[in-house]
Short mmCIF file of C-alpha atoms and ligand atoms in Angstrom, two decimals:
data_model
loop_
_atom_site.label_atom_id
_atom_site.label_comp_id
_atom_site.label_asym_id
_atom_site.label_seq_id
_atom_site.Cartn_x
_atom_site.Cartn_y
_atom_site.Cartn_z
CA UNK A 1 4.39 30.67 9.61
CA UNK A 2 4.76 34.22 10.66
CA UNK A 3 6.64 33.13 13.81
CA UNK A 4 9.28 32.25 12.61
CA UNK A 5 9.61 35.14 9.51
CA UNK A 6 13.65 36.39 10.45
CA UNK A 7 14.26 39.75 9.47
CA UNK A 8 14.69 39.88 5.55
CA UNK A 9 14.77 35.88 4.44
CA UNK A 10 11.70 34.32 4.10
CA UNK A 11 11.98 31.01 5.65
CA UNK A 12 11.57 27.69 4.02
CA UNK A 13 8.19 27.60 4.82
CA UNK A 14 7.22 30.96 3.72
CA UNK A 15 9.37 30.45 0.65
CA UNK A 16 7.12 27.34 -0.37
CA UNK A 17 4.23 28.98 0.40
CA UNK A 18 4.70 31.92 -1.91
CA UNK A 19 5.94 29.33 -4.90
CA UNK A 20 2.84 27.45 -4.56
CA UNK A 21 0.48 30.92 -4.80
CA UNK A 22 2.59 31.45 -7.97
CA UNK A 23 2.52 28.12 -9.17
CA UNK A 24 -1.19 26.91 -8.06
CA UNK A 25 -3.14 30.13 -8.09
CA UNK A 26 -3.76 29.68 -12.13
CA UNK A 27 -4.60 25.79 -11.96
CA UNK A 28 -7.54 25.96 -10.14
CA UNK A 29 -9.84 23.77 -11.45
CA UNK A 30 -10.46 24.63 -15.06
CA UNK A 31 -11.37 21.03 -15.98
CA UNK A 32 -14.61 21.16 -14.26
CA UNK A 33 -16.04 23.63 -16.53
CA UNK A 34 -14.72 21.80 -19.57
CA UNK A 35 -16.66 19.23 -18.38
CA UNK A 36 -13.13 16.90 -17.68
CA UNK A 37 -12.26 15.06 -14.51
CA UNK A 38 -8.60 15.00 -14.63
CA UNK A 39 -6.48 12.31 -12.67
CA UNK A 40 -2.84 12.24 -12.49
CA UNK A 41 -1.46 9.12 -11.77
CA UNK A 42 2.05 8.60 -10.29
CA UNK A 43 2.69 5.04 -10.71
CA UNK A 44 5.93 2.82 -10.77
CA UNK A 45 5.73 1.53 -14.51
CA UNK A 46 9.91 0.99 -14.80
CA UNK A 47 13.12 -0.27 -12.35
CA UNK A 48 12.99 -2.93 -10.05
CA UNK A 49 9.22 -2.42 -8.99
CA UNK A 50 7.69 -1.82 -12.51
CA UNK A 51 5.08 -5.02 -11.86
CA UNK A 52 3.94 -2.50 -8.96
CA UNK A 53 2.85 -0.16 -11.15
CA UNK A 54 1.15 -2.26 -14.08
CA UNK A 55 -1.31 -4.06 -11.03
CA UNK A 56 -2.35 -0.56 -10.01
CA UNK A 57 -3.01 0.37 -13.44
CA UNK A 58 -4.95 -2.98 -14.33
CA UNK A 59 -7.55 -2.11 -11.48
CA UNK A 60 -8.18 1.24 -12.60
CA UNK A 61 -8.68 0.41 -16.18
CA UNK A 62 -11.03 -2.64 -14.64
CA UNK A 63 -12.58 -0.28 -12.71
CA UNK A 64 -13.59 1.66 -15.70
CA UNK A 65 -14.65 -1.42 -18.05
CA UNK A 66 -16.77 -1.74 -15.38
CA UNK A 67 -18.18 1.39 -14.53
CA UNK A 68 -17.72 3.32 -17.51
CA UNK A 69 -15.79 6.54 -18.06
CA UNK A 70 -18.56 9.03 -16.92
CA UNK A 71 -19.37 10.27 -13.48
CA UNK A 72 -21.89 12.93 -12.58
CA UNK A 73 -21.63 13.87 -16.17
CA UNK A 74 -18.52 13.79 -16.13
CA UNK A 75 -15.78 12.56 -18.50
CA UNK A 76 -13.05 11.11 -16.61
CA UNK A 77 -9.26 11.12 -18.17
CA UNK A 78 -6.30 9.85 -16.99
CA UNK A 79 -2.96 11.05 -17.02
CA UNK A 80 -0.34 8.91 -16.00
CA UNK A 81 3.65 9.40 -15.43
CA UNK A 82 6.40 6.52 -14.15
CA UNK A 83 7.93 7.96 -10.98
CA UNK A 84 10.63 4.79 -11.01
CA UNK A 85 9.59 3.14 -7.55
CA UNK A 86 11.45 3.83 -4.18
CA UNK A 87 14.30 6.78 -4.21
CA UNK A 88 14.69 10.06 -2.40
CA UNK A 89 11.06 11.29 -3.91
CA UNK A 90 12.49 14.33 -5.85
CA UNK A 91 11.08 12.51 -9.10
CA UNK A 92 7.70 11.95 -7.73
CA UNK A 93 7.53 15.54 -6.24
CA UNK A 94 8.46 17.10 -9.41
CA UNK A 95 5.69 14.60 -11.47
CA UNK A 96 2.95 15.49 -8.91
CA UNK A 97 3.42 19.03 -9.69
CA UNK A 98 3.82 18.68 -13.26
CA UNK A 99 0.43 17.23 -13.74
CA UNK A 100 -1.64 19.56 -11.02
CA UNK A 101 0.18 23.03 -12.99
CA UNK A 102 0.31 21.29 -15.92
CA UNK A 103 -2.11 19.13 -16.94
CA UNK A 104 -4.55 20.47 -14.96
CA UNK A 105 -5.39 17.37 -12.73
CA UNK A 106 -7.88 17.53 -10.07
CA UNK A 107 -6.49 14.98 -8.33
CA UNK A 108 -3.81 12.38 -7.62
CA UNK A 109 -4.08 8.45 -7.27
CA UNK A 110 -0.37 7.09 -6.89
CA UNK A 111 2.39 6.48 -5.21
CA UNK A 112 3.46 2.94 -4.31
CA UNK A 113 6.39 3.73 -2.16
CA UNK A 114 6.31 5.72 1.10
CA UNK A 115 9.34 7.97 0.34
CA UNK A 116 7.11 9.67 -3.05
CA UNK A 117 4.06 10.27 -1.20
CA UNK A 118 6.52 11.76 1.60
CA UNK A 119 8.13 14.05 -0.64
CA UNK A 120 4.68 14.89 -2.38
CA UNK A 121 2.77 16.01 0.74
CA UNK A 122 3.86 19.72 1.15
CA UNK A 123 3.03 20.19 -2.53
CA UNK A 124 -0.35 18.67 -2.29
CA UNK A 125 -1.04 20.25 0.77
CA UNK A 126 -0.34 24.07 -0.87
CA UNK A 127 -1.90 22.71 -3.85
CA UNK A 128 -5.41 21.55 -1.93
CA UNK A 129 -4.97 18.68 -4.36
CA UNK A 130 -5.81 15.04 -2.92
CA UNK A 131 -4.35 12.39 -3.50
CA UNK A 132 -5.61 8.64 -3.32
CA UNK A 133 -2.63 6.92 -1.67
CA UNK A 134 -2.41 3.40 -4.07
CA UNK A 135 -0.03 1.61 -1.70
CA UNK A 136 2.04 3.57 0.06
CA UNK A 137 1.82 2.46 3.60
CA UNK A 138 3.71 4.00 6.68
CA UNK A 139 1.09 4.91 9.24
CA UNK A 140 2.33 8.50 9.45
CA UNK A 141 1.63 9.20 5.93
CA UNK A 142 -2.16 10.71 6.73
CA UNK A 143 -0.59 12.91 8.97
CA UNK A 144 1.80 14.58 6.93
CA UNK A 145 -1.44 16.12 4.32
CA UNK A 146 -4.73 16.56 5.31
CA UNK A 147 -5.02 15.86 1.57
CA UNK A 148 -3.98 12.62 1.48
CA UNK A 149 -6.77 9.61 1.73
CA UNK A 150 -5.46 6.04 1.64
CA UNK A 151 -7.10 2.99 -0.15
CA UNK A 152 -4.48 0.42 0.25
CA UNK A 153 -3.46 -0.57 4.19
CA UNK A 154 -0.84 0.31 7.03
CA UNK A 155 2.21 -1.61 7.99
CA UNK A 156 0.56 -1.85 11.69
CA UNK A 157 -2.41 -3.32 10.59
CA UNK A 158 -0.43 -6.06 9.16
CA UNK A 159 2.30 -6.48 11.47
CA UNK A 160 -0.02 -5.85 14.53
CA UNK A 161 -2.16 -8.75 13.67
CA UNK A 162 0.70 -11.42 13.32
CA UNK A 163 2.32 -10.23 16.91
CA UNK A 164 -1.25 -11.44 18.27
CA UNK A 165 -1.36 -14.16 16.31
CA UNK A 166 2.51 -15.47 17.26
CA UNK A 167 1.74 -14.82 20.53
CA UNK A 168 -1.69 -16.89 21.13
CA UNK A 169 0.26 -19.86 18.76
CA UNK A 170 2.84 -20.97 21.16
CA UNK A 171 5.48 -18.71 19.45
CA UNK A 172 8.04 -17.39 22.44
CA UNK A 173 10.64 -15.22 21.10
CA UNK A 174 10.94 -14.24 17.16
CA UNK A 175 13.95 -11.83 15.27
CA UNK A 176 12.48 -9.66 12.89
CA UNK A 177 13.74 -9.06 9.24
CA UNK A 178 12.68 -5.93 7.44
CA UNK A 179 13.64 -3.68 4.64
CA UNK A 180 15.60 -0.44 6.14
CA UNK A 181 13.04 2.55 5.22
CA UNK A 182 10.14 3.79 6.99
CA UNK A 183 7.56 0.91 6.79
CA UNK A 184 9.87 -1.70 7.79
CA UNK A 185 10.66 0.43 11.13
CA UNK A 186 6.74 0.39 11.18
CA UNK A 187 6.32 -3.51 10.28
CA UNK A 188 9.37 -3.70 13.30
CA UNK A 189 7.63 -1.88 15.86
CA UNK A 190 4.07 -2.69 15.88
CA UNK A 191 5.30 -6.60 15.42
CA UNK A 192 7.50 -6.14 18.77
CA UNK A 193 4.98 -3.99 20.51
CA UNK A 194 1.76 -6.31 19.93
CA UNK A 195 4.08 -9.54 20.29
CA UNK A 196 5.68 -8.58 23.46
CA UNK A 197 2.41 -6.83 24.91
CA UNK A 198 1.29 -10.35 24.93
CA UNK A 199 4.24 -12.26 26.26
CA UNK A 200 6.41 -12.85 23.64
CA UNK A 201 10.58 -11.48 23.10
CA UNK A 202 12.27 -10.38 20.41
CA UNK A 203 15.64 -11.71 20.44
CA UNK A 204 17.19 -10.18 17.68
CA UNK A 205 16.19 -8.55 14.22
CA UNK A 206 17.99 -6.71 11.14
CA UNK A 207 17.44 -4.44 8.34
CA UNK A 208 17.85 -4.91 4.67
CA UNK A 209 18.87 -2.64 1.81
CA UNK A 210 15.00 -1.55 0.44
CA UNK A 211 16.16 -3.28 -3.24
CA UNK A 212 18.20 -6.28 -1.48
CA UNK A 213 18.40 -9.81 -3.67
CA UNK A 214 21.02 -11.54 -1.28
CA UNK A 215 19.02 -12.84 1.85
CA UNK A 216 21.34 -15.60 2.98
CA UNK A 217 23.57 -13.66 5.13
CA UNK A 218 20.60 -12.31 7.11
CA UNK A 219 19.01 -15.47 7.23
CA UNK A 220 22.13 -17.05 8.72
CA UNK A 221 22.38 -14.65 11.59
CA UNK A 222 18.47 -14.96 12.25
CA UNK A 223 19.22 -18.67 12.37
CA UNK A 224 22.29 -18.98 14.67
CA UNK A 225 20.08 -16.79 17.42
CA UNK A 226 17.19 -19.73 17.30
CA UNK A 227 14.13 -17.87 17.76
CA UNK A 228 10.61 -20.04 17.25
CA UNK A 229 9.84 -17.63 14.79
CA UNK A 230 11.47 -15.08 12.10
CA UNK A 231 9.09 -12.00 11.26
CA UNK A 232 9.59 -10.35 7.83
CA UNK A 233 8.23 -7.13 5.90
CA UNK A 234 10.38 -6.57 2.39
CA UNK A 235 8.15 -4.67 -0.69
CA UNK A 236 7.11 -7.36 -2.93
CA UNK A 237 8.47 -7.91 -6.43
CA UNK A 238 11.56 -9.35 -7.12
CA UNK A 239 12.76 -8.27 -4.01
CA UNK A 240 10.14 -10.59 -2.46
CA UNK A 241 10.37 -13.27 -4.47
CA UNK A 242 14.53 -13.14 -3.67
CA UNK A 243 13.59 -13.49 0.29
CA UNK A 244 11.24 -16.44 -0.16
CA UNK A 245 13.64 -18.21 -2.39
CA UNK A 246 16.61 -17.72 0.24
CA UNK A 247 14.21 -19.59 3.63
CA UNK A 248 13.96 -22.18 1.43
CA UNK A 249 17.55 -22.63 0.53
CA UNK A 250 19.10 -21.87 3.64
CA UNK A 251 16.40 -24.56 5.71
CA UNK A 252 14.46 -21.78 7.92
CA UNK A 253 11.39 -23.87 8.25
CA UNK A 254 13.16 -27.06 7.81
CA UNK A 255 15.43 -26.20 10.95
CA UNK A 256 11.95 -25.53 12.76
CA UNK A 257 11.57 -22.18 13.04
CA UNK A 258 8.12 -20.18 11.93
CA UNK A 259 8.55 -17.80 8.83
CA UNK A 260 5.85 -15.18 9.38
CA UNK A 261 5.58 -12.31 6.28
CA UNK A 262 3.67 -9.39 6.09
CA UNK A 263 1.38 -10.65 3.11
CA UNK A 264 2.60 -8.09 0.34
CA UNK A 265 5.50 -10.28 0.60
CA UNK A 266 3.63 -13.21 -0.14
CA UNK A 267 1.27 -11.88 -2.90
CA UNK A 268 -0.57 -14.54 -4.33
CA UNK A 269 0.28 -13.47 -7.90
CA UNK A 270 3.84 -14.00 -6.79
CA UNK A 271 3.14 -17.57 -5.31
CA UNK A 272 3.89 -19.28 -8.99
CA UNK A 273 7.84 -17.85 -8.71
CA UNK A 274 7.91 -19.12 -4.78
CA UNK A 275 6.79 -22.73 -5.15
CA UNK A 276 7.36 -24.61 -2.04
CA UNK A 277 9.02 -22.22 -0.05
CA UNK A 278 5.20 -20.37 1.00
CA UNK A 279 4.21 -23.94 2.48
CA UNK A 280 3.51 -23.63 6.05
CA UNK A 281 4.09 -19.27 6.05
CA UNK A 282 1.95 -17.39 8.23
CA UNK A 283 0.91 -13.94 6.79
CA UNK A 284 -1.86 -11.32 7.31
CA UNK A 285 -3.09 -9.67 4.24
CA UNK A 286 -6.82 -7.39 3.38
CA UNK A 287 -6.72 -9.23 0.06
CA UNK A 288 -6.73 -12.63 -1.44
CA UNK A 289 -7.64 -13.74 -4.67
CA UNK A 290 -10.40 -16.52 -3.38
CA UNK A 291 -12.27 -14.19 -0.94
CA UNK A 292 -16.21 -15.17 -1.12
CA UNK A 293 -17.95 -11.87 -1.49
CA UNK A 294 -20.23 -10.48 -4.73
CA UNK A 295 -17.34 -7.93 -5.04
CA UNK A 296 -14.87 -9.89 -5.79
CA UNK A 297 -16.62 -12.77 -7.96
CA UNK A 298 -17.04 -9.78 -10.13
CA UNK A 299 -14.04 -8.27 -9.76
CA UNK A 300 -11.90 -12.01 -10.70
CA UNK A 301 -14.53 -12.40 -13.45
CA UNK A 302 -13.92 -9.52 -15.29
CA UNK A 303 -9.58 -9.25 -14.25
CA UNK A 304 -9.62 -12.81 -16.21
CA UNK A 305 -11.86 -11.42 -19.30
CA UNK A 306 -8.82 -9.04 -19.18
CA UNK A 307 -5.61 -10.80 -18.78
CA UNK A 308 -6.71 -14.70 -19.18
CA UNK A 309 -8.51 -17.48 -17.65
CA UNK A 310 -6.07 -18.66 -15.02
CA UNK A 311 -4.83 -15.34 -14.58
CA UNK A 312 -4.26 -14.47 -10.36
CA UNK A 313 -4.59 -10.43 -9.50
CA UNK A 314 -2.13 -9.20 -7.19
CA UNK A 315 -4.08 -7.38 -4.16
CA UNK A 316 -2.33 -4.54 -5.39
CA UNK A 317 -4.76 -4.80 -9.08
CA UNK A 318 -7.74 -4.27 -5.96
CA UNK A 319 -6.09 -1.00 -4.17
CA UNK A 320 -6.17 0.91 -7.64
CA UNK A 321 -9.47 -0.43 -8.65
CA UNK A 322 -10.51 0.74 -5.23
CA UNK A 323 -9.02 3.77 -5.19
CA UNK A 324 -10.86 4.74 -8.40
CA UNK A 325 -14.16 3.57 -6.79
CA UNK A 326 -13.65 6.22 -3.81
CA UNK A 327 -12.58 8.93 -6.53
CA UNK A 328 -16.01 8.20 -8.39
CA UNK A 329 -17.97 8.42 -5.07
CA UNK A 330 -16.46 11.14 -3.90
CA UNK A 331 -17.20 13.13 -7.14
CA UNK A 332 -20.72 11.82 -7.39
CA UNK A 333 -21.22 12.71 -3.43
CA UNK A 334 -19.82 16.40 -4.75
CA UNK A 335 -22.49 16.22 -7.49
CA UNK A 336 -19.46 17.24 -10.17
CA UNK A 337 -17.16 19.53 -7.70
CA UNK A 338 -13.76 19.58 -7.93
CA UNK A 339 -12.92 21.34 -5.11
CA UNK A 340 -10.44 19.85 -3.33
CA UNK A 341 -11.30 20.47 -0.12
CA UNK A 342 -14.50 19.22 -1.12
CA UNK A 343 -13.44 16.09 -2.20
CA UNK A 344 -11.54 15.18 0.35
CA UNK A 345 -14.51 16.06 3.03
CA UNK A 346 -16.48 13.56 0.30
CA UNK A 347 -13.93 10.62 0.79
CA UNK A 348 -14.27 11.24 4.71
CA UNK A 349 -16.54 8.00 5.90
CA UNK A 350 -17.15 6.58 2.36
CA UNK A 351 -18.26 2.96 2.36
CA UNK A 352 -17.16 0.25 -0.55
CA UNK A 353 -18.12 -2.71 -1.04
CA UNK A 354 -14.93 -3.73 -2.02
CA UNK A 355 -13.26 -7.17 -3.56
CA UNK A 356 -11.73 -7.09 0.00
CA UNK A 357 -14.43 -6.75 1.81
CA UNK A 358 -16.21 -3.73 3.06
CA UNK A 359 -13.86 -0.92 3.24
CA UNK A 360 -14.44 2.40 4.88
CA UNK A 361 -12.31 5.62 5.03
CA UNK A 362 -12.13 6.21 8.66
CA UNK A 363 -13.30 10.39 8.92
CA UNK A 364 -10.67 10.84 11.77
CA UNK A 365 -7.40 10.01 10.19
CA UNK A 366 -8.55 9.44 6.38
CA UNK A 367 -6.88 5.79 6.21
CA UNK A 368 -8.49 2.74 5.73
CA UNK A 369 -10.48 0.58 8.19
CA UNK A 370 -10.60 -3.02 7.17
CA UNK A 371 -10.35 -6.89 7.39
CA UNK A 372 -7.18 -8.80 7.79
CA UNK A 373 -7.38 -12.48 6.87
CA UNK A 374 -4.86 -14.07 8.98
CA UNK A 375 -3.60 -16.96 6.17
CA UNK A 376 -1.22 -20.21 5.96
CA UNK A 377 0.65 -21.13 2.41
CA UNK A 378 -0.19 -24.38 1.45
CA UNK A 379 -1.69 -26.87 -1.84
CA UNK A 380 -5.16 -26.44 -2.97
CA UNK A 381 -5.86 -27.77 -6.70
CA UNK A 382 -2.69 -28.34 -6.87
CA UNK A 383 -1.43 -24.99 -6.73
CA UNK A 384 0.38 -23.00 -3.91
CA UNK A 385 -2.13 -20.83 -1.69
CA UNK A 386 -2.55 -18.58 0.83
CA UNK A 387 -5.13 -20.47 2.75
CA UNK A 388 -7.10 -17.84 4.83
CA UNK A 389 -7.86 -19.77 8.42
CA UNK A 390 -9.21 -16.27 9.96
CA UNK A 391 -10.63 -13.60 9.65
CA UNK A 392 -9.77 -10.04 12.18
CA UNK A 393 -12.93 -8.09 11.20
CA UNK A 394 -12.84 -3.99 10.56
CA UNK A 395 -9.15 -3.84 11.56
CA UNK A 396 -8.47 0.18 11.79
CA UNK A 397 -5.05 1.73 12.07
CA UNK A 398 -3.51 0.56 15.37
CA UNK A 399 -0.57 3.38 15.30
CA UNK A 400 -3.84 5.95 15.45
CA UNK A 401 -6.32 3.95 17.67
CA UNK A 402 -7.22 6.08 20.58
C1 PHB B 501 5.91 1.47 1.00
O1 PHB B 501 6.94 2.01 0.53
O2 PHB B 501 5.17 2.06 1.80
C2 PHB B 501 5.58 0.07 0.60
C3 PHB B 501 6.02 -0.43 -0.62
C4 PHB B 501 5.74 -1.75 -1.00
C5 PHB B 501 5.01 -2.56 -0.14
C6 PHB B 501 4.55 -2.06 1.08
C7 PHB B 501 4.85 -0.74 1.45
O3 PHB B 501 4.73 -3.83 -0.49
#
């Protein structure tokens, strides 16, 4: 920081630095003496991606029917504020430091949209706040705080898995169709890299507007080059919902070519609103609603006590149910420090036994090693399903593997 100090302007750098002193140096955790865990959540709860924030709020209130509101004697409060889904990240930014200065949090969980957690990072960082990333999922995220953990999954992991997978399936060349913001270039890249590694050519690919409803266009273009196979990222929602809609229409699968989705696309809460268009759609997911584990026969049990007998969580309901699981560890691991630093060292290797699957916070990068179930859309009990056919076990972040 010093370095690059010029004469009588404090840089950017230093200029943050000294606002955060002034800002942070009073918030230091009071709550733990008032015998308060405080977490801020910074959730999408209105715009295009409001459903996004509602499943991420559903798993940590299931979390705590579950496991109660008290951990190592300590009462745990939430705090939560709409940061309006995907723009520059000014909003986000400006709620994350409301509720540290503010409201006193001890930590974050949020952020379902790489752009907030991006803009949050400095402060967090100056803060020595963590934050539980709910969704967020560029690879370079972890990098950019050493405060950040992750609980939900990384574009690579997903998009890495299904360039294996095309290639070993007799798929030759694919175009790629992603939303135009950082984890689409990620979905892009590691789906080229891992697909052509192993043989296979991308012949063409485009990128969409991050809120786009009109697919057809794109889908036209992707058709007219004839690849075996079209790969597509886009960030659930709506949005998602538009994309699947628009194959079907314009024939994709019908004129023989592959779809293959990153599986946020093809949520299985979303499936209803799809129909037919998921039949026969290759995705790669770390959640589905019919895993067999003890987990997640308690975690559907309880989700339909809550919201109805029939009712289908969205994997995104799991990564804020999880996400409160590693907060709870990591304070119970502290034995009821708030530290910062200390809680992120705590989240640093933690085990679940989540609805997922077993999850563990990899202690080199802080981001999430898990299963991907490879999965094909198709009718069981006369519904539409994602019909997991395998299974890639403890599937860590490719973009950091050694
Ligand atoms: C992201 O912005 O990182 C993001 C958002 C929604 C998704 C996946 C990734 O479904």
């Amino acid at each position: 920081m010093m370095s690059s100090w010029s004469g009588v302007l404090p840089t950017r750098r230093a200029a943050l630095g000294i606002a955060a002193a002034a800002l942070f140096g009073s918030a230091a955790s009071a709550s733990a003496a008032d015998g308060k865990l405080v977490i801020g959540l910074v959730l999408p709860l209105s715009g295009a991606f409001a459903d996004q924030g509602q499943h991420y709020e559903s798993g940590i209130k299931l979390f705590q029917k579950i496991n109660g509101t008290k951990v190592a004697g300590l009462t745990v409060e939430t705090v939560t504020r709409d940061d309006q889904g995907p723009g520059s990240g000014d909003l986000a930014r400006r709620l994350t430091q409301e509720l540290i200065v503010r409201n006193k949090a001890d930590l974050i969980i949020g952020y379902s949209f790489t752009p907030n957690a991006m803009a949050a990072a400095a402060l967090l960082t100056e803060a020595k706040k963590p934050a539980v990333i709910v969704n967020a999922a560029t690879s370079i995220l972890t990098e950019k705080s050493p405060y950040f953990v992750r609980a939900s999954f990384t574009l690579p992991q997903l998009a890495s898995s299904l360039g294996n997978w095309a290639a070993k399936n007799g798929v030759k060349t694919a175009y790629t169709i992603v939303s135009d913001y950082a984890p689409g270039v990620d979905a892009e890249t590691w789906f080229k890299k891992t697909f052509e590694a192993a043989g296979g050519k991308v012949i063409g690919s485009a990128r969409t507007p991050v809120t786009e409803m009109e697919y057809g266009p794109f889908l036209q273009r992707a058709m007219e080059a004839q690849p075996d196979a079209v790969f597509a990222f886009n960030p659930g929602g709506d949005v998602s919902i538009a994309f699947m809609k628009a194959t079907k229409e314009r024939g994709l699968q019908k004129a023989g070519i592959k779809l293959m989705v990153t599986g946020d696309v093809v949520d299985d809460n979303l499936l209803p609103a799809m129909g037919d268009a998921v039949d026969g759609v290759i995705s790669a997911l770390h959640y589905q609603v019919d895993l067999d584990n003890p987990a997640n026969a308690l975690f559907v049990k309880e989700y339909r006590a809550m919201f109805g007998a029939g009712a289908v969580p969205s994997y995104r309901v799991v990564q804020g149910y999880d996400a409160m699981a590693l907060v709870y560890k990591a304070v119970e691991k502290t034995g009821g420090n708030l530290d910062g630093t200390a809680l992120v060292d705590a989240m640093k290797g933690i085990k679940l036994d989540s609805p997922r699957g077993s999850l563990l916070i990899d202690p080199a990068t802080r981001d999430v090693v898990q299963n991907i179930y490879i999965r094909k859309g198709g009718q069981k009990d006369g519904a539409w399903r994602n019909i997991a056919f395998d299974t890639i076990p403890d599937v860590k972040d490719p973009a950091k593997a050694p």
